[in-house]
Short mmCIF file of C-alpha atoms in Angstrom, two decimals:
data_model
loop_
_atom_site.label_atom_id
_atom_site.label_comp_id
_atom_site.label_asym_id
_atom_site.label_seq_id
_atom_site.Cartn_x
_atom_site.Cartn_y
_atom_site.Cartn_z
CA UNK A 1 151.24 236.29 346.91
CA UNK A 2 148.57 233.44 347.30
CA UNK A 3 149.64 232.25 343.76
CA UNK A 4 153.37 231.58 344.88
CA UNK A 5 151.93 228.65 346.76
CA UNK A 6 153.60 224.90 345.75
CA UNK A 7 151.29 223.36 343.71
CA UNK A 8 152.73 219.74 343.75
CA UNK A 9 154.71 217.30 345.58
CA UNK A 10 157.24 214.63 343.93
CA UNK A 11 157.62 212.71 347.09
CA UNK A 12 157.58 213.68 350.47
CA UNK A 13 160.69 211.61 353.11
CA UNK A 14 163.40 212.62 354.60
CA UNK A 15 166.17 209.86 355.04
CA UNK A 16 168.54 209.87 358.04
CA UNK A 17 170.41 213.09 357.81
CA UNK A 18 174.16 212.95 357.11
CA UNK A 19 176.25 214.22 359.91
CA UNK A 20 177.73 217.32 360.81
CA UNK A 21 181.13 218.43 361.21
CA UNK A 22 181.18 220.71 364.88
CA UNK A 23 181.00 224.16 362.48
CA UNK A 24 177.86 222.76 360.70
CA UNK A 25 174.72 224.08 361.00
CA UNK A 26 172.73 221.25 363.15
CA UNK A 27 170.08 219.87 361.24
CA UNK A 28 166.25 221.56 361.63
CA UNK A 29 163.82 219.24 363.60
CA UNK A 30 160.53 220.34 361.76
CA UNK A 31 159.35 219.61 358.21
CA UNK A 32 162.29 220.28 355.90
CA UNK A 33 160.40 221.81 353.03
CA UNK A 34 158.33 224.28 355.31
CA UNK A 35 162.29 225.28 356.73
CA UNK A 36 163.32 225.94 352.69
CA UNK A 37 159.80 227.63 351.96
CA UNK A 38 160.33 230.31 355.14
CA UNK A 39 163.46 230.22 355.99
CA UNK A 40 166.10 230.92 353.40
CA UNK A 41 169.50 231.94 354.12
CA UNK A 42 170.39 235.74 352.87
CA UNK A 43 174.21 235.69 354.74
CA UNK A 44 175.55 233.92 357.53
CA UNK A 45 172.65 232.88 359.72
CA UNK A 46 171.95 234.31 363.42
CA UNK A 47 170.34 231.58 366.02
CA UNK A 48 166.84 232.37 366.52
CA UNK A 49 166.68 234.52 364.04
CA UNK A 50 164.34 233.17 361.22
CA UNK A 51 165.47 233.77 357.28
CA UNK A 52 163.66 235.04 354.68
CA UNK A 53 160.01 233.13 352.59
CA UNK A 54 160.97 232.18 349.77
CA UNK A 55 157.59 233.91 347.72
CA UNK A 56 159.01 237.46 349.22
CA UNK A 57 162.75 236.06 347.86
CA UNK A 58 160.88 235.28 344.57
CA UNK A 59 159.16 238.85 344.32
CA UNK A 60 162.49 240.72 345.33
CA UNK A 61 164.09 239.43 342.37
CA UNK A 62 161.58 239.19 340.44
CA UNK A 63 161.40 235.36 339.37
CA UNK A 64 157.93 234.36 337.96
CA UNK A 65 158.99 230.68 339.02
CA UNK A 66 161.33 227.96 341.22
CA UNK A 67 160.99 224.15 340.84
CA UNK A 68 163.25 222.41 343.22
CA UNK A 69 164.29 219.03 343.83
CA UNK A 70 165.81 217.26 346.80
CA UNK A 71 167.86 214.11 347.30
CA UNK A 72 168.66 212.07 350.08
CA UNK A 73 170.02 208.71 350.15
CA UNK A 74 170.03 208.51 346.45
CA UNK A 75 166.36 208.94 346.39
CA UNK A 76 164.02 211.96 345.37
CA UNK A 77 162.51 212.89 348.72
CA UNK A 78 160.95 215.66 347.52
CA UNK A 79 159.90 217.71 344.47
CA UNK A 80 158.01 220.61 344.45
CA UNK A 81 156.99 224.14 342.21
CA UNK A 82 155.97 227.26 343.14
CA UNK A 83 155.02 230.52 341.15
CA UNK A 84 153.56 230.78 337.72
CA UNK A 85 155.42 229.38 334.51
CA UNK A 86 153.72 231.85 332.19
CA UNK A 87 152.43 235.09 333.78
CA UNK A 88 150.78 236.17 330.12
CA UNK A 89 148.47 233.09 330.96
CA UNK A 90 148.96 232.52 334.83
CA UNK A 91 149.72 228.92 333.82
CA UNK A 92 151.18 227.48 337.18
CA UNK A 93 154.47 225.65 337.33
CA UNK A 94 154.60 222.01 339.03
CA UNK A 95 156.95 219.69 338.90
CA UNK A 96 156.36 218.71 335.03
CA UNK A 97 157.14 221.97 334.14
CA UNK A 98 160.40 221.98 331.49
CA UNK A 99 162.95 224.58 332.09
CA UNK A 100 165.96 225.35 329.99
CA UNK A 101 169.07 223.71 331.77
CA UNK A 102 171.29 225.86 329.73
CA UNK A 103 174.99 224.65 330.91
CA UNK A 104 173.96 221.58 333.15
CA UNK A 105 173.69 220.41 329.22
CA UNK A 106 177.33 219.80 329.17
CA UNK A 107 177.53 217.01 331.86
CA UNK A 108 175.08 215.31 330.70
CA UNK A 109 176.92 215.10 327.30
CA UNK A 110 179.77 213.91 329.10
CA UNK A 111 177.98 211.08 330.12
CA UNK A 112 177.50 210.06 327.28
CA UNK A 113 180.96 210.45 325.64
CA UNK A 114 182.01 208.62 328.69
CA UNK A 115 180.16 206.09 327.75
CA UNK A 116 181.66 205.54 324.40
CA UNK A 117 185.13 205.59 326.32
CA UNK A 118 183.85 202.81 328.26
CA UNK A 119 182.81 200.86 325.49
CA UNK A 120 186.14 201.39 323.23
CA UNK A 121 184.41 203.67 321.01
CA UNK A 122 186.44 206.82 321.85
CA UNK A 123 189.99 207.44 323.32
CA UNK A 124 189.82 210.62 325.76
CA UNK A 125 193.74 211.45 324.89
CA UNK A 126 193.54 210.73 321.33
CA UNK A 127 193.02 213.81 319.05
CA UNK A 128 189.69 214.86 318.62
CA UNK A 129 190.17 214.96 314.31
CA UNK A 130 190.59 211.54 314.82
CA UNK A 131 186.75 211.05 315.06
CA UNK A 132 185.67 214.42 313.63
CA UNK A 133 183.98 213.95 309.94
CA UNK A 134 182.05 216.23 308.60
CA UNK A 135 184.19 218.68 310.23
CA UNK A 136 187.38 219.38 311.72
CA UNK A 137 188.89 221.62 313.94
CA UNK A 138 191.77 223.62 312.16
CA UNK A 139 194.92 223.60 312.89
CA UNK A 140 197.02 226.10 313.63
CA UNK A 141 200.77 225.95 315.49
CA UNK A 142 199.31 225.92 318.51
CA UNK A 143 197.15 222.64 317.84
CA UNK A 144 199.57 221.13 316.08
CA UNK A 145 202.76 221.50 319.09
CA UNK A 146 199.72 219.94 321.23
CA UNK A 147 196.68 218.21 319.98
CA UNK A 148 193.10 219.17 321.44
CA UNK A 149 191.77 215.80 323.03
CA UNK A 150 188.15 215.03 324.91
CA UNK A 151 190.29 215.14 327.75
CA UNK A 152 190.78 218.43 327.38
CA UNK A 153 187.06 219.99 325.82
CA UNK A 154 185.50 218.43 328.48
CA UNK A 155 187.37 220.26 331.16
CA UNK A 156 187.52 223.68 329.18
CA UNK A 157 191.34 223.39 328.88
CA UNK A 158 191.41 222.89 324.86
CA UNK A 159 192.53 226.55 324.58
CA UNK A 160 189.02 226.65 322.36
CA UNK A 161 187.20 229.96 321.72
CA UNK A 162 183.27 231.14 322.26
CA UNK A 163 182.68 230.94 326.13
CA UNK A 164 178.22 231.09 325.66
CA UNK A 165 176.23 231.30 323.63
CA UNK A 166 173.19 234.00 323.53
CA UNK A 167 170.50 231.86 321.53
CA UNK A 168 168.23 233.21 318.57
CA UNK A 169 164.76 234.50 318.81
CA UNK A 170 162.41 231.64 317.73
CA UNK A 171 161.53 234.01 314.48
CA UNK A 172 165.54 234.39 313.34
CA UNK A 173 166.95 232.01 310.94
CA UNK A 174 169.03 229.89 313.62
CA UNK A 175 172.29 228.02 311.83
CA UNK A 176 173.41 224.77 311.12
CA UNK A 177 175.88 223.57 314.02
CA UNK A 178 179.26 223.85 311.23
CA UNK A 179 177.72 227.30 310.85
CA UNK A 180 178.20 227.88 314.80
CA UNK A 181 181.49 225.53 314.58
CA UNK A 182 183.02 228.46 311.59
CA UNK A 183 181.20 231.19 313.00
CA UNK A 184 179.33 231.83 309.70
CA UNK A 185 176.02 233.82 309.33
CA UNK A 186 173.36 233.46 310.20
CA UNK A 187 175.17 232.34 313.37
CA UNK A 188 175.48 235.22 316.30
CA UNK A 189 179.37 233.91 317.99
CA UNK A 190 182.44 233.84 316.03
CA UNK A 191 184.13 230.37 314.96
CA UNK A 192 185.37 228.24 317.21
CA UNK A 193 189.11 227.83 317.00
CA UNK A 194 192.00 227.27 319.57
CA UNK A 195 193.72 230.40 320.30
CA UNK A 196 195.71 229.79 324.02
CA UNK A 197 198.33 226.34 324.02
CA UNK A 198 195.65 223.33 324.90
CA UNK A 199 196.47 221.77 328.00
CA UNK A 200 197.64 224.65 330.03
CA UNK A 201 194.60 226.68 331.36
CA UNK A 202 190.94 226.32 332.92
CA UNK A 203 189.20 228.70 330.07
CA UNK A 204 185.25 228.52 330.20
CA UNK A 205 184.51 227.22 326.26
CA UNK A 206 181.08 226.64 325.50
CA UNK A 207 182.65 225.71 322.03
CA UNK A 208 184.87 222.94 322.99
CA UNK A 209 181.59 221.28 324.12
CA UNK A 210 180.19 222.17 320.51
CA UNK A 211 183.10 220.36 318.96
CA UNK A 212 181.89 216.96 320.85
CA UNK A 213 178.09 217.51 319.87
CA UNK A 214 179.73 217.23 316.28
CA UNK A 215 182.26 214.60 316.86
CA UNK A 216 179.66 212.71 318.48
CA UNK A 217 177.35 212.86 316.14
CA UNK A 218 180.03 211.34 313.34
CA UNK A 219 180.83 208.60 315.89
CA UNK A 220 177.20 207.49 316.54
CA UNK A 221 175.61 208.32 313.13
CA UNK A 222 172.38 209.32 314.76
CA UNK A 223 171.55 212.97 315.25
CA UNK A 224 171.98 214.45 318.67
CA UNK A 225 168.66 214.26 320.59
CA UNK A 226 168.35 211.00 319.64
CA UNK A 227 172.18 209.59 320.82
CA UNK A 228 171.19 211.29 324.06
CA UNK A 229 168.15 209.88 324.56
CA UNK A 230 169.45 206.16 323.54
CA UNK A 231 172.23 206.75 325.93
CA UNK A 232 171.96 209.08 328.73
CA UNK A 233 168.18 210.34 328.92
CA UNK A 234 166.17 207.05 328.61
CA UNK A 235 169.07 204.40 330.87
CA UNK A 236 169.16 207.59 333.74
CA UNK A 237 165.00 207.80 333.64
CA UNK A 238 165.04 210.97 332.54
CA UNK A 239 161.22 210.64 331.30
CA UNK A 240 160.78 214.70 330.85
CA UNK A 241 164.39 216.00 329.16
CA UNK A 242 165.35 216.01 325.66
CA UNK A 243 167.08 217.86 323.56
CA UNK A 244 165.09 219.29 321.67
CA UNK A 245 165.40 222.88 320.50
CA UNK A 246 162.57 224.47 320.38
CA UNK A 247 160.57 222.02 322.21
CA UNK A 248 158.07 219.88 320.27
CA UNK A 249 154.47 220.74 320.25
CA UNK A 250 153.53 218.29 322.88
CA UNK A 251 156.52 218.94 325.37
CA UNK A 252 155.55 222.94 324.29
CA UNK A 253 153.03 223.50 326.54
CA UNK A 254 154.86 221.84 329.82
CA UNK A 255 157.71 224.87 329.08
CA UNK A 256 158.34 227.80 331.70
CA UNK A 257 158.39 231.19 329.31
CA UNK A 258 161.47 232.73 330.18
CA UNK A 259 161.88 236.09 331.63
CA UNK A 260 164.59 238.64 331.26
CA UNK A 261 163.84 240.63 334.39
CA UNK A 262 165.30 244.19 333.34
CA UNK A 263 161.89 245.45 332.27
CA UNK A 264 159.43 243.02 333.94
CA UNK A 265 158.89 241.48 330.35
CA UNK A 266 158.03 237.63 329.65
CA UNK A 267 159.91 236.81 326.43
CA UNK A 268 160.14 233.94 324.11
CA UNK A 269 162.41 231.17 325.15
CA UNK A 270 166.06 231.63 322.63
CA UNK A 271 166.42 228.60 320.73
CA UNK A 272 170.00 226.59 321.09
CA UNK A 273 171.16 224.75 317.97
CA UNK A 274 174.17 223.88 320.05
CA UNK A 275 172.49 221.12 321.81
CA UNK A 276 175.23 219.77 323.97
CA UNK A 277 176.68 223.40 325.13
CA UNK A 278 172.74 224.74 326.07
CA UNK A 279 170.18 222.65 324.75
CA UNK A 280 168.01 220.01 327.29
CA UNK A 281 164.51 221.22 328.38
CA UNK A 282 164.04 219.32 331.56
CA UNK A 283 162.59 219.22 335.20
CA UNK A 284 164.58 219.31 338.32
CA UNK A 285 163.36 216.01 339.00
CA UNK A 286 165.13 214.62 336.04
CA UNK A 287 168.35 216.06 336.98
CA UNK A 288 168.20 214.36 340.30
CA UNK A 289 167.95 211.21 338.14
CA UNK A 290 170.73 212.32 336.61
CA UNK A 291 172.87 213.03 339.73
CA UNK A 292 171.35 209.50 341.47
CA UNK A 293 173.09 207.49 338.24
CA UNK A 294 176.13 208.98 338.78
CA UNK A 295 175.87 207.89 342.88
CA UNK A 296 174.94 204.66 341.81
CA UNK A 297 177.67 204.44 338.80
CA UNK A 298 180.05 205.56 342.00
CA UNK A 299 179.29 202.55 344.13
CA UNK A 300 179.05 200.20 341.60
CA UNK A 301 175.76 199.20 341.78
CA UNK A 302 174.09 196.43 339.33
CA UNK A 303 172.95 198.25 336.10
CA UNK A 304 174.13 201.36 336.67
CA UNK A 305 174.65 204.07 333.94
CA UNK A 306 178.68 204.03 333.93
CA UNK A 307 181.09 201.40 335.75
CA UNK A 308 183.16 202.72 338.80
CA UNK A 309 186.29 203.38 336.96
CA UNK A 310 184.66 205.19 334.09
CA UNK A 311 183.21 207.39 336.55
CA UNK A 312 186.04 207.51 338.68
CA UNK A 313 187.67 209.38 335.76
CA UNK A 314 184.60 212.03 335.05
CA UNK A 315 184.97 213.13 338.61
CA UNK A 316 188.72 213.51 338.73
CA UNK A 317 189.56 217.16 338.43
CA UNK A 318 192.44 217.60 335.05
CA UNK A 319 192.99 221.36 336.77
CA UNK A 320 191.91 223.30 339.15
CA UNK A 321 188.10 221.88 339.83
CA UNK A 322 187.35 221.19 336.07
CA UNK A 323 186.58 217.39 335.65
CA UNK A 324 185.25 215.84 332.92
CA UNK A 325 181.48 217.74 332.21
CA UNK A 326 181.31 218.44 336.10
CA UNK A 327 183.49 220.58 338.65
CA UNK A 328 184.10 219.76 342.19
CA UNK A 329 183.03 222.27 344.73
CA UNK A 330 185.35 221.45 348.05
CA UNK A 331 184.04 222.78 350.64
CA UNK A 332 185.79 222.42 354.05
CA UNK A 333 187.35 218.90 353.05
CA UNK A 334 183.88 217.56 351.32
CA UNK A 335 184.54 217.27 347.45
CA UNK A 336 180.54 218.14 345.91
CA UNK A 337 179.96 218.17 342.29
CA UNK A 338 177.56 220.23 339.90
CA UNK A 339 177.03 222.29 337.46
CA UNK A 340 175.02 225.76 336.96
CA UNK A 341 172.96 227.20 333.74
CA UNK A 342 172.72 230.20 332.23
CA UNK A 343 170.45 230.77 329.00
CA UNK A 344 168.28 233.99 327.94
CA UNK A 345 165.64 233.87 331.27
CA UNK A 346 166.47 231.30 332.87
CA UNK A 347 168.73 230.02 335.55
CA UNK A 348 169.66 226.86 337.03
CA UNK A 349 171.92 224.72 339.51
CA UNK A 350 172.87 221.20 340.16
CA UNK A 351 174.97 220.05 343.17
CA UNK A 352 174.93 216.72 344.40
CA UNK A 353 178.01 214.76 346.74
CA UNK A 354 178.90 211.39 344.91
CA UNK A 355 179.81 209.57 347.37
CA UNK A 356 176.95 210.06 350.49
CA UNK A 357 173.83 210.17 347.72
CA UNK A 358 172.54 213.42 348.53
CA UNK A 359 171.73 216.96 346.40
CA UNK A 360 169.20 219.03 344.92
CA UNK A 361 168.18 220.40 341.77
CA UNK A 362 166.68 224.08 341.21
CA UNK A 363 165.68 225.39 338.44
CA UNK A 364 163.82 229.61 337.68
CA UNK A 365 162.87 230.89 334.85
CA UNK A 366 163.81 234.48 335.85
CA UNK A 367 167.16 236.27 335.38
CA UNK A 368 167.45 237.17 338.89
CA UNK A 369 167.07 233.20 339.59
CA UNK A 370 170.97 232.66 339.95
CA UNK A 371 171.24 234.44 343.59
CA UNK A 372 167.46 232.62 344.72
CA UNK A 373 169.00 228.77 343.80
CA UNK A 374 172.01 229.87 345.75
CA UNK A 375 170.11 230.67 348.37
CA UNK A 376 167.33 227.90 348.08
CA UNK A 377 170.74 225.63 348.28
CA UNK A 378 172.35 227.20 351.29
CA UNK A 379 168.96 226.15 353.14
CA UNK A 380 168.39 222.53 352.28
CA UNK A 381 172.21 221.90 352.78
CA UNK A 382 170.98 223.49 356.47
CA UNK A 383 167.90 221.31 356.89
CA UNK A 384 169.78 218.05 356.05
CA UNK A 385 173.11 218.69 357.57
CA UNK A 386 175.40 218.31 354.48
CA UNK A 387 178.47 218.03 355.58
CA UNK A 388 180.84 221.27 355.26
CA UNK A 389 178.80 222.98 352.56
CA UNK A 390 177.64 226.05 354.22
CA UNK A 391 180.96 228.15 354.57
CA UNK A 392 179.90 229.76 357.58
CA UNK A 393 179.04 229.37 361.62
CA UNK A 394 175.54 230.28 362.86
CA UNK A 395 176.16 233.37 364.88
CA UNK A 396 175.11 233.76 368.09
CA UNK A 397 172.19 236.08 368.68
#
């Protein structure tokens, strides 16, 4: 297990730790990282009673690699990587290394369609046809007794089709995005259309976010990885995401290889022509970034990537937990926002409280890396006494 070791540190600071409600877990006294490194939570922790190193978590389920990313105080206070990011090679991962943020894609579109709200560009209520161009969304009686609106695709109540998307092997002729939009070969998913009344339901659509990659791409006039970059990626200091599918031949060699898990097999990376849905290779450094200019949008400080009532609105729930690109996570009268990511071999999470400038970022490149962030999560919410996130007591020994 000696190559499981971190092999670099972002920063290294803890801030004053946020305070407890009397059912939190106090906050640990000793070095935060070593507490997340041998001491992960499997269930509801027992006092004395230490949890589980993360390498053995790692080689349990199988996950070649973890990057993680901590903030406090809307600061990075620590980055780190452990494992290997290509086991064919034994490349290492640090914190450079790209990952696929599959679905943590979407909020960062958001962002940016927020933007354009802000600036007059785009209504959220106003029909989406208004500003599609070179393609529209047909109608049908359902979309004509209610319109689909940004308001609604970016809180997955359009009533719009095509949940995820699988990807294409890098060798398979990958479509144009109004192939993907009409569902015609050689796209893998079936066209996107509205087939439930928008308005009146939370329904997961991958789609609906496909929709606004195209509609932003006729407002803007620019293709998609560069809009994002000009407005979201470059303002938030996002210096290692784009959106960029595959990654370019300098950004190539910084990738994780993903890895499916089933048969112990490394595999190529899927490639994601729908961008805004799956697309952004990046570190879980840069989605701290991303997180810490939404905390500073939220109190309004001086240059800040959205003003307070624009982001005001992205955070307000339209059902349910579904805001605008993010959903709230309430836990125990604390409202936390994220987002998680799913694409072939890898898996991802973002959760960061708006308000009181703390989160974390984790990112694997291993199919079994959805129950390892959850519990890589559970622990740092531990070590720096977030407030009502851990939905459980420590038990008595």
């Amino acid at each position: 297990m000696k190559r499981l070791v971190a092999v670099a540190v972002f920063a290294v600071g803890v801030g004053a730790l946020a305070s407890c409600g009397s059912s939190d877990p106090a906050p640990v006294a000793s070095d935060p990282i070593e507490q997340v490194e041998n001491g992960l939570l499997l269930g509801a922790p027992v006092a004395g009673v230490a949890g589980a190193p993360l390498e053995e978590r790692m080689a349990a389920l199988d996950v070649p690699a973890v990057s993680i990313a901590v903030i406090e105080n809307s600061e990075i206070v620590w980055a780190k990587a452990y494992g290997v990011a290509d086991r064919a090679t034994g490349r290492m991962a640090d914190t450079d290394t790209l990952f696929q943020a599959a679905s943590i894609s979407k909020p960062v579109t958001a962002t940016a369609v927020h933007s354009l709200v802000e600036s007059g560009a785009l209504d959220l209520d106003a029909p989406v046809n208004t500003y599609l161009e070179s393609w529209e969304l047909p109608e049908n009686e359902l979309s004509r007794a209610t319109p689909v609106t940004l308001r609604m695709l970016l809180s997955h109540t359009g009533g719009t089709t095509v949940s995820g998307f699988p990807g294409y092997e890098p060798t398979d002729a990958v479509p144009t995005l109004q192939q993907v939009l009409d569902g015609v070969s050689p796209a893998n998913t079936p066209a996107i259309r509205v087939d439930i009344p928008p308005g009146e339901t939370v329904r997961y659509s991958g789609g609906g976010t496909t929709i606004v990659q195209q509609m932003l791409i006729d407002v803007v006039g620019m293709p998609f990885p560069e809009l994002m970059q000009e407005m979201v990626l470059g303002p938030a200091g996002m210096v290692n995401s784009a959106f960029d599918q595959p990654p370019s031949r300098g950004r190539a060699e910084h990738a994780a290889k993903a890895h499916r898990g089933s048969d112990g097999a490394d595999v190529n990376s899927h490639v994601y022509p729908e961008l805004a849905a799956a697309g952004l290779w990046t570190t879980p450094s840069d989605l701290a970034r991303f997180a810490i200019a939404i905390q500073r949008s939220v109190r309004g400080d001086e240059g800040a990537l959205l003003d307070q009532r624009t982001v005001a609105e992205m955070l307000t729930p339209v059902q349910g937990d579904a805001a605008l690109g993010l959903f709230r996570v309430r836990r125990r009268g604390e409202a936390y926002f994220g987002h998680g990511g799913g694409n072939w071999g890898f898996r991802c999470q973002l959760m960061f409280h708006p308000e009181q400038g703390y989160g974390a970022a984790v990112m694997t490149n291993g199919s079994g890396g959805g129950e390892l962030m959850n519990e890589v999560l559970n622990a740092i919410a531990r070590d720096y006494g977030w407030p009502g996130y851990m939905a459980y007591e420590i038990k008595p020994v």
